[in-house]
Amino acid sequence: MADHTRCGDYLVERVPIEEERQKLETEDVYTARITAQQTSRILQFASKSFPKLDGIEHVKRVRREAHESGDTLLVILCQCKMLDRDQLSARIRDTEWAALDIAVSKVPATPPYTKDQFDRWKAVWPVAYRPLVKLKQALFSADEKEYVHQCLRLAEELCKQCDMAGGRSVAAVIGNPQARRVVAQAIDATTVSGNPLRHAVMCCIAQVADYEVAREARMTQSQTPKLDATGPESNAAAPLKRAHSPCGAAEIDDRSGYLCEGMDVFSSREPCVMCTMALVHSRIGRLFFLDSNSGGGISQYSMHSHRQLNHHFACFKCTRAEDRASES
Amino acid sequence: MSEADTERDNAGLRDVRLRYMEEALKMADEAYEAAEVPVGCVFVLDGVIVGRGRNETNVAKNGTRHAELVAIDRMLSGGFDSADFSKTELFVTVEPCVMCASALRQININRVFYGCANERFGGCESVLRVSSDAGLDGSPYPSQGGYYRDQAILMLRKFYVRENVTAPQPRKKAARELKTQDLQL
């Protein structure tokens, strides 16, 4: 179902978002069988006599249906959860619609997000289909494929350093997709620091933050000229910091970053729940990971697209193309 | 022990916990004064406060600098033995978010007490049940809310009627009022 893309040595496969995994659920509505000529009048009547449709805006109001009495339409009057049958009858009894042929019909309870869902939903009742914009983010340009390849390879190479350092073998890289450059990189530091929370992803986020804090300090300093000796001294630290940091491009320096908004994260392993939520808090744009982690935030909770969380990001499971070939 | 005795004992325990929560609220107040989201916490081992933290996401420009993680970092760099977390209780003014709830599992925290629920990010009951679900890293722990709940909510409301100038598009909040009628303070 999800899309595959080849980025250099890697196969990149988008992890479906929660909505794409949505199974067909239906809801009951009262429908009336009418002729085409009656449509606008009955819709007028319904709008002033019944509660407004709520949460099923994707459902079309009318369904054409062949019937023994010729071509007829089924029109939705209201949702069954709003009125019981007696209440409905009471509102119709003394009107011109008293003899209406009313039935209960099923309609899809959620909108279709994929073509596949659309085909299954519309067999139940006509629905509108608006593909999710964020699903289209899987398309990569040639330049971008090379950048994804480089970042994933860097994460894998950093992993080899973990083996030498004796820690857990996890590495992460943060990239700026506009500049297509690495802006932070780290290996798992839990063993070396004695802090069980110093995961590679957390270290990368901290690097971006420290860089932003330092950048802002430099800007404030350059705006307020100081004549004492500490001025030039602290300014001298700026280029040193820049040389140390993997970023150097002017466009990154000028970025007025809010946390890691819109950035790409490349991790050798699917982040744990703590790290995945850290990425949500940091407002990243995309996550690419190599090894799956059954206790991770994507596998456990689909946190990249969790309905109750305030930020979503695209997520890609990556495999070395040669591994994929040897599997099959 | 009779039932009445147990009840008296539980009431005494609640008073002790409320005193620790007062310390957590002081940390939250410190965050408020520093224009940070007012959440504070203390860690307690054998009746002694061994760690304190409060939110510092804005000054650090780091969305992960929540009170709990700040306190844990400080404790560990100050020589606290990470093995002792399994005997340590956390008192935090707001239900830990999903990130912190997972972090607390990974340090094997003994138990968590909090003030109010965290409807947007809560990892103990509100959004996900990271504290108790099976299959995650670290060990599950019991958690319990309702310690100075209304005071914790009041602090957050006070904060959110102010404008968050660090947000990408700060919202104008001149028309906002601080509501307190529904709280027992």
Tab-separated table of C-alpha atoms in Angstrom, chain A residues 76-286:
chain	number	residue	atom	x	y	z
A	76	ILE	CA	-30.378	11.466	3.998
A	77	LEU	CA	-32.783	13.082	6.499
A	78	CYS	CA	-30.678	12.890	9.646
A	79	GLN	CA	-28.357	10.671	11.691
A	80	CYS	CA	-30.043	7.929	13.734
A	81	LYS	CA	-27.939	8.862	16.777
A	82	MET	CA	-29.664	12.274	16.840
A	83	LEU	CA	-33.336	11.178	16.843
A	84	ASP	CA	-35.123	7.917	17.541
A	85	ARG	CA	-37.742	6.615	15.166
A	86	ASP	CA	-40.675	8.050	17.162
A	87	GLN	CA	-39.155	11.520	17.319
A	88	LEU	CA	-38.556	11.382	13.586
A	89	SER	CA	-42.153	10.303	12.867
A	90	ALA	CA	-43.514	13.048	15.135
A	91	ARG	CA	-41.663	15.704	13.145
A	92	ILE	CA	-43.028	14.397	9.835
A	93	ARG	CA	-46.599	13.471	10.826
A	94	ASP	CA	-48.396	16.741	10.130
A	95	THR	CA	-46.402	17.835	7.104
A	96	GLU	CA	-46.690	17.253	3.385
A	97	TRP	CA	-44.069	14.494	3.851
A	98	ALA	CA	-46.249	12.341	6.113
A	99	ALA	CA	-46.404	9.489	3.568
A	100	LEU	CA	-42.650	9.461	2.980
A	101	ASP	CA	-40.997	6.056	2.470
A	102	ILE	CA	-38.353	6.117	5.264
A	103	ALA	CA	-35.656	3.531	5.871
A	104	VAL	CA	-32.375	3.206	7.773
A	105	SER	CA	-29.232	3.173	5.595
A	106	LYS	CA	-25.556	2.736	6.395
A	107	VAL	CA	-22.966	5.369	5.445
A	108	PRO	CA	-19.147	5.371	6.010
A	109	ALA	CA	-18.428	7.011	9.371
A	110	THR	CA	-14.984	8.415	8.416
A	111	PRO	CA	-13.727	10.076	5.220
A	112	PRO	CA	-11.709	7.985	2.722
A	113	TYR	CA	-8.055	9.086	2.600
A	114	THR	CA	-6.681	6.624	0.057
A	115	LYS	CA	-7.884	5.477	-3.353
A	116	ASP	CA	-8.333	1.994	-1.942
A	117	GLN	CA	-10.516	3.268	0.909
A	118	PHE	CA	-12.470	5.435	-1.529
A	119	ASP	CA	-13.315	2.408	-3.687
A	120	ARG	CA	-14.537	0.436	-0.680
A	121	TRP	CA	-16.369	3.349	0.977
A	122	LYS	CA	-18.297	4.397	-2.128
A	123	ALA	CA	-19.672	0.873	-2.568
A	124	VAL	CA	-21.523	1.528	0.709
A	125	TRP	CA	-22.708	5.086	0.017
A	126	PRO	CA	-21.429	7.906	-2.258
A	127	VAL	CA	-18.628	9.874	-0.550
A	128	ALA	CA	-16.312	12.754	-1.412
A	129	TYR	CA	-12.617	11.881	-1.761
A	130	ARG	CA	-9.863	14.334	-0.885
A	131	PRO	CA	-6.463	12.600	-0.812
A	132	LEU	CA	-4.346	13.773	2.141
A	133	VAL	CA	-1.740	16.294	1.061
A	134	LYS	CA	0.794	14.856	3.473
A	135	LEU	CA	0.721	11.509	1.689
A	136	LYS	CA	2.328	13.126	-1.341
A	137	GLN	CA	5.507	13.920	0.598
A	138	ALA	CA	6.893	10.545	-0.410
A	139	LEU	CA	7.971	11.830	-3.820
A	140	PHE	CA	11.696	12.555	-3.916
A	141	SER	CA	13.663	14.515	-6.490
A	142	ALA	CA	17.004	13.148	-7.704
A	143	ASP	CA	18.932	15.617	-5.515
A	144	GLU	CA	16.887	14.731	-2.532
A	145	LYS	CA	17.435	11.008	-3.066
A	146	GLU	CA	21.178	11.608	-2.943
A	147	TYR	CA	20.815	13.646	0.270
A	148	VAL	CA	18.677	10.920	1.907
A	149	HIS	CA	21.230	8.318	0.840
A	150	GLN	CA	24.126	10.334	2.310
A	151	CYS	CA	22.350	10.952	5.611
A	152	LEU	CA	21.381	7.299	6.039
A	153	ARG	CA	24.926	6.224	5.223
A	154	LEU	CA	26.295	8.694	7.765
A	155	ALA	CA	23.965	7.241	10.417
A	156	GLU	CA	25.216	3.743	9.598
A	157	GLU	CA	28.855	4.811	9.731
A	158	LEU	CA	28.338	6.543	13.076
A	159	CYS	CA	26.916	3.258	14.331
A	160	LYS	CA	30.260	1.587	13.739
A	161	GLN	CA	31.809	4.130	16.139
A	162	CYS	CA	29.343	2.954	18.807
A	163	ASP	CA	30.670	-0.574	18.457
A	164	MET	CA	34.186	0.718	19.100
A	165	ALA	CA	33.016	2.889	22.005
A	166	GLY	CA	31.243	-0.088	23.592
A	167	GLY	CA	27.857	1.601	23.894
A	168	ARG	CA	24.509	0.727	22.411
A	169	SER	CA	24.713	0.781	18.629
A	170	VAL	CA	22.393	3.613	17.744
A	171	ALA	CA	23.204	6.777	15.828
A	172	ALA	CA	21.128	9.680	14.590
A	173	VAL	CA	21.543	12.557	12.170
A	174	ILE	CA	19.446	15.689	11.707
A	175	GLY	CA	19.339	17.199	8.240
A	176	ASN	CA	17.996	20.453	6.865
A	177	PRO	CA	15.933	19.490	3.801
A	178	GLN	CA	16.113	22.938	2.170
A	179	ALA	CA	19.896	23.153	2.292
A	180	ARG	CA	20.203	19.334	2.079
A	181	ARG	CA	22.880	19.416	4.751
A	182	VAL	CA	23.590	17.659	8.002
A	183	VAL	CA	23.024	19.994	10.968
A	184	ALA	CA	23.541	17.564	13.874
A	185	GLN	CA	24.883	14.066	14.403
A	186	ALA	CA	25.281	11.922	17.494
A	187	ILE	CA	25.756	8.401	18.755
A	188	ASP	CA	24.073	6.847	21.766
A	189	ALA	CA	25.754	8.277	24.887
A	190	THR	CA	24.002	6.281	27.605
A	191	THR	CA	27.065	4.204	28.505
A	192	VAL	CA	29.685	6.915	28.231
A	193	SER	CA	27.610	9.445	30.229
A	194	GLY	CA	26.008	7.041	32.707
A	195	ASN	CA	22.700	8.726	31.861
A	196	PRO	CA	20.200	6.147	30.547
A	197	LEU	CA	18.254	8.840	28.679
A	198	ARG	CA	21.099	10.183	26.555
A	199	HIS	CA	19.884	8.516	23.376
A	200	ALA	CA	21.274	9.555	19.987
A	201	VAL	CA	18.075	11.368	18.969
A	202	MET	CA	17.971	13.355	22.245
A	203	CYS	CA	21.635	14.330	21.749
A	204	CYS	CA	20.929	15.541	18.199
A	205	ILE	CA	17.971	17.656	19.337
A	206	ALA	CA	20.161	19.193	22.045
A	207	GLN	CA	22.849	20.037	19.452
A	208	VAL	CA	20.366	21.914	17.277
A	209	ALA	CA	19.083	23.749	20.366
A	210	ASP	CA	22.596	24.649	21.577
A	211	TYR	CA	23.465	25.877	18.122
A	212	GLU	CA	20.400	28.130	18.068
A	213	VAL	CA	21.143	29.481	21.552
A	214	ALA	CA	24.728	30.251	20.508
A	215	ARG	CA	23.582	31.854	17.263
A	216	GLU	CA	21.165	34.111	19.078
A	217	ALA	CA	23.846	35.074	21.581
A	218	ARG	CA	26.162	36.017	18.711
A	219	MET	CA	23.456	38.121	17.100
A	220	THR	CA	22.677	39.968	20.320
A	221	GLN	CA	26.363	40.572	20.813
A	222	SER	CA	26.937	41.957	17.343
A	223	GLN	CA	23.985	44.306	17.801
A	224	THR	CA	25.322	45.752	21.052
A	225	PRO	CA	28.941	46.786	20.497
A	226	LYS	CA	31.056	46.349	23.593
A	227	LEU	CA	34.315	48.118	24.224
A	228	ASP	CA	35.569	45.974	27.067
A	229	ALA	CA	37.831	42.989	26.572
A	230	THR	CA	35.129	40.337	26.914
A	231	GLY	CA	33.441	41.488	23.699
A	232	PRO	CA	35.948	40.430	21.072
A	233	GLU	CA	36.886	37.409	23.117
A	234	SER	CA	33.394	35.948	23.089
A	235	ASN	CA	33.039	36.901	19.441
A	236	ALA	CA	36.185	34.948	18.727
A	237	ALA	CA	34.407	31.859	19.974
A	238	ALA	CA	31.841	32.167	17.198
A	239	PRO	CA	33.884	30.952	14.209
A	240	LEU	CA	35.348	28.196	16.362
A	241	LYS	CA	31.879	26.999	17.226
A	242	ARG	CA	30.948	27.185	13.572
A	243	ALA	CA	33.954	25.154	12.482
A	244	HIS	CA	33.018	22.544	15.053
A	245	SER	CA	29.438	22.403	13.972
A	246	PRO	CA	28.666	20.511	10.780
A	247	CYS	CA	26.503	23.361	9.553
A	248	GLY	CA	28.064	26.348	7.874
A	249	ALA	CA	25.816	27.274	4.992
A	250	ALA	CA	24.515	30.816	5.090
A	251	GLU	CA	20.920	29.691	4.676
A	252	ILE	CA	21.163	27.584	7.836
A	253	ASP	CA	22.780	30.413	9.755
A	254	ASP	CA	19.976	32.738	8.778
A	255	ARG	CA	17.289	30.259	9.633
A	256	SER	CA	15.108	31.649	12.404
A	257	GLY	CA	14.450	28.181	13.690
A	258	TYR	CA	11.652	27.232	16.028
A	259	LEU	CA	13.031	24.055	17.611
A	260	CYS	CA	13.626	21.526	14.793
A	261	GLU	CA	10.621	22.611	12.757
A	262	GLY	CA	10.532	20.960	9.325
A	263	MET	CA	13.855	19.154	9.762
A	264	ASP	CA	14.647	15.559	8.772
A	265	VAL	CA	15.790	12.996	11.310
A	266	PHE	CA	17.722	9.901	10.229
A	267	SER	CA	18.100	7.207	12.862
A	268	SER	CA	19.818	3.835	12.605
A	269	ARG	CA	17.022	2.404	14.763
A	270	GLU	CA	13.354	3.259	15.171
A	271	PRO	CA	13.273	5.757	18.071
A	272	CYS	CA	11.893	4.663	21.434
A	273	VAL	CA	8.683	6.262	22.726
A	274	MET	CA	10.621	8.991	24.590
A	275	CYS	CA	12.625	9.935	21.490
A	276	THR	CA	9.613	9.779	19.153
A	277	MET	CA	7.661	12.155	21.405
A	278	ALA	CA	10.754	14.372	21.583
A	279	LEU	CA	10.536	14.583	17.772
A	280	VAL	CA	6.849	15.508	18.023
A	281	HIS	CA	7.683	18.243	20.560
A	282	SER	CA	10.488	19.428	18.253
A	283	ARG	CA	8.122	19.708	15.257
A	284	ILE	CA	10.268	17.723	12.814
A	285	GLY	CA	9.122	17.245	9.211
A	286	ARG	CA	10.254	13.699	8.420
